[in-house]
mmCIF file of C-alpha atoms in Angstrom:
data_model
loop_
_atom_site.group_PDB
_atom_site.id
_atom_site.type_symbol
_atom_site.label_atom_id
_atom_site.label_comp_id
_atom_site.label_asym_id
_atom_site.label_seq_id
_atom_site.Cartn_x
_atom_site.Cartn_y
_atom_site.Cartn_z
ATOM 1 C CA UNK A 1 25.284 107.996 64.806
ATOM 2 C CA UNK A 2 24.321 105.047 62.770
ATOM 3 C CA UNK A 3 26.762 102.100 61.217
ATOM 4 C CA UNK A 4 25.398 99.921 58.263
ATOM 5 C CA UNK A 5 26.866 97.160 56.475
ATOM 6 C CA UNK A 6 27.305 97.372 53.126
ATOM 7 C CA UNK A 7 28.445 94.038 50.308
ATOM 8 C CA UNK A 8 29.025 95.339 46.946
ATOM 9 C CA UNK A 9 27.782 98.547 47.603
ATOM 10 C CA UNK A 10 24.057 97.403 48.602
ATOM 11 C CA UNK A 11 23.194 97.918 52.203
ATOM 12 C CA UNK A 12 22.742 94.566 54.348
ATOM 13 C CA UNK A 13 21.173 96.214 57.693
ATOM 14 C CA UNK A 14 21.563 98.736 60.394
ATOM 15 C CA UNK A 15 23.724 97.139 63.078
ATOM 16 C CA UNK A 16 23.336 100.211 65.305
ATOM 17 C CA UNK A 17 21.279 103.423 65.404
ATOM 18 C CA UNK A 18 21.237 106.005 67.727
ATOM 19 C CA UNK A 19 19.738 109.892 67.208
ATOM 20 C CA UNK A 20 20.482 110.791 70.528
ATOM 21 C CA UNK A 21 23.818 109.769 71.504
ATOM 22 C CA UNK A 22 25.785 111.883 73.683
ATOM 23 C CA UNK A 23 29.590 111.863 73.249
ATOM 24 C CA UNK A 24 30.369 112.551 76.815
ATOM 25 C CA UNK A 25 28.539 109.096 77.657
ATOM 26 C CA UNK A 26 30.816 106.503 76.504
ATOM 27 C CA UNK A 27 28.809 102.899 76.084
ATOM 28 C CA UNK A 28 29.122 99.761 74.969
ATOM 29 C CA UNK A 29 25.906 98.527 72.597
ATOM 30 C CA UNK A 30 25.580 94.442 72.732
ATOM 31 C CA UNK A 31 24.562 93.231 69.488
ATOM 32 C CA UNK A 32 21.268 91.645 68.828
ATOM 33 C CA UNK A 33 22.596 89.067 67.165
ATOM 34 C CA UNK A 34 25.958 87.756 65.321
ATOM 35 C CA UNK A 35 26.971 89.423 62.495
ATOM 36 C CA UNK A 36 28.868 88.264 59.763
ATOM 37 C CA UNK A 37 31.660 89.923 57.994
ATOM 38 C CA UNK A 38 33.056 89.071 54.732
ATOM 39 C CA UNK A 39 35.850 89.896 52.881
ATOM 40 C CA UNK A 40 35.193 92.698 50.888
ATOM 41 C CA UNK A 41 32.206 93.933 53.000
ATOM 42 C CA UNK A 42 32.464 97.455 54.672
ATOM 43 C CA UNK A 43 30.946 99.107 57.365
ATOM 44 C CA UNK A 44 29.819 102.898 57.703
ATOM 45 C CA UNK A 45 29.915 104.782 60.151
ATOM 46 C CA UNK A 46 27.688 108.410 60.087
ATOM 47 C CA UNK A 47 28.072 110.799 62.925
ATOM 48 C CA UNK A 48 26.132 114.412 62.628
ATOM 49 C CA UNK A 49 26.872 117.124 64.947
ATOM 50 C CA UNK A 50 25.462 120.441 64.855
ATOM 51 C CA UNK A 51 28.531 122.758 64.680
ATOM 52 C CA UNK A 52 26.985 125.984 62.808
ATOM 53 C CA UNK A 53 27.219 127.986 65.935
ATOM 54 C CA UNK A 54 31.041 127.435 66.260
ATOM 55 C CA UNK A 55 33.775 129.219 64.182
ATOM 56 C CA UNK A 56 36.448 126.874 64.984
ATOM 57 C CA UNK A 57 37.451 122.943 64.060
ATOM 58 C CA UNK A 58 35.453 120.889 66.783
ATOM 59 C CA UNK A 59 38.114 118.168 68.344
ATOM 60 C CA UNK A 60 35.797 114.761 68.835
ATOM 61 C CA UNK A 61 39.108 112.472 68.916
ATOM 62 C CA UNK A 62 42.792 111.883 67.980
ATOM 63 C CA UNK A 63 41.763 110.601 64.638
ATOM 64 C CA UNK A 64 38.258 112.645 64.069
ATOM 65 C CA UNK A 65 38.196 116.384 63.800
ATOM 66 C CA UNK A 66 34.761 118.567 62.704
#
C-alpha cells in the first residue's frame, strides 16, 4: 500500500509506503514528521492484491471489496 499527498493535482510526498504489508497484521505507522493538510489537498490511498487465482469478490472490509 502506499498514500501520497496530492495539492492541485501535483504530488507533495509519500507519507507512507509499504510493499509488503500483510492485512492480517494490523499496525499503527508513526509519522516521521508533521504533515500539513490544506483545504483542497487530497490524499491517495493504493492497495494491490493479487486476486487472479480467485473467482470470487475478495471481502478486505465493510467499505472495500476486490
Amino acid at each position: 500500500f502506499s498514500f501520497v499527498s496530492l495539492r492541485n493535482g501535483d504530488q507533495l510526498r509519500i507519507i507512507c509506503e509499504d510493499n509488503k504489508y500483510d492485512l492480517r497484521l494490523q499496525e499503527i505507522r508513526d509519522m516521521k514528521g508533521i504533515l500539513i493538510i490544506k483545504s483542497g489537498d487530497e490524499i491517495l490511498v493504493e492497495c494491490n492484491f493479487q486476486t487472479l487465482d480467485r473467482s470470487r469478490v475478495t471481502f478486505v472490509s465493510l467499505f472495500f471489496y476486490l
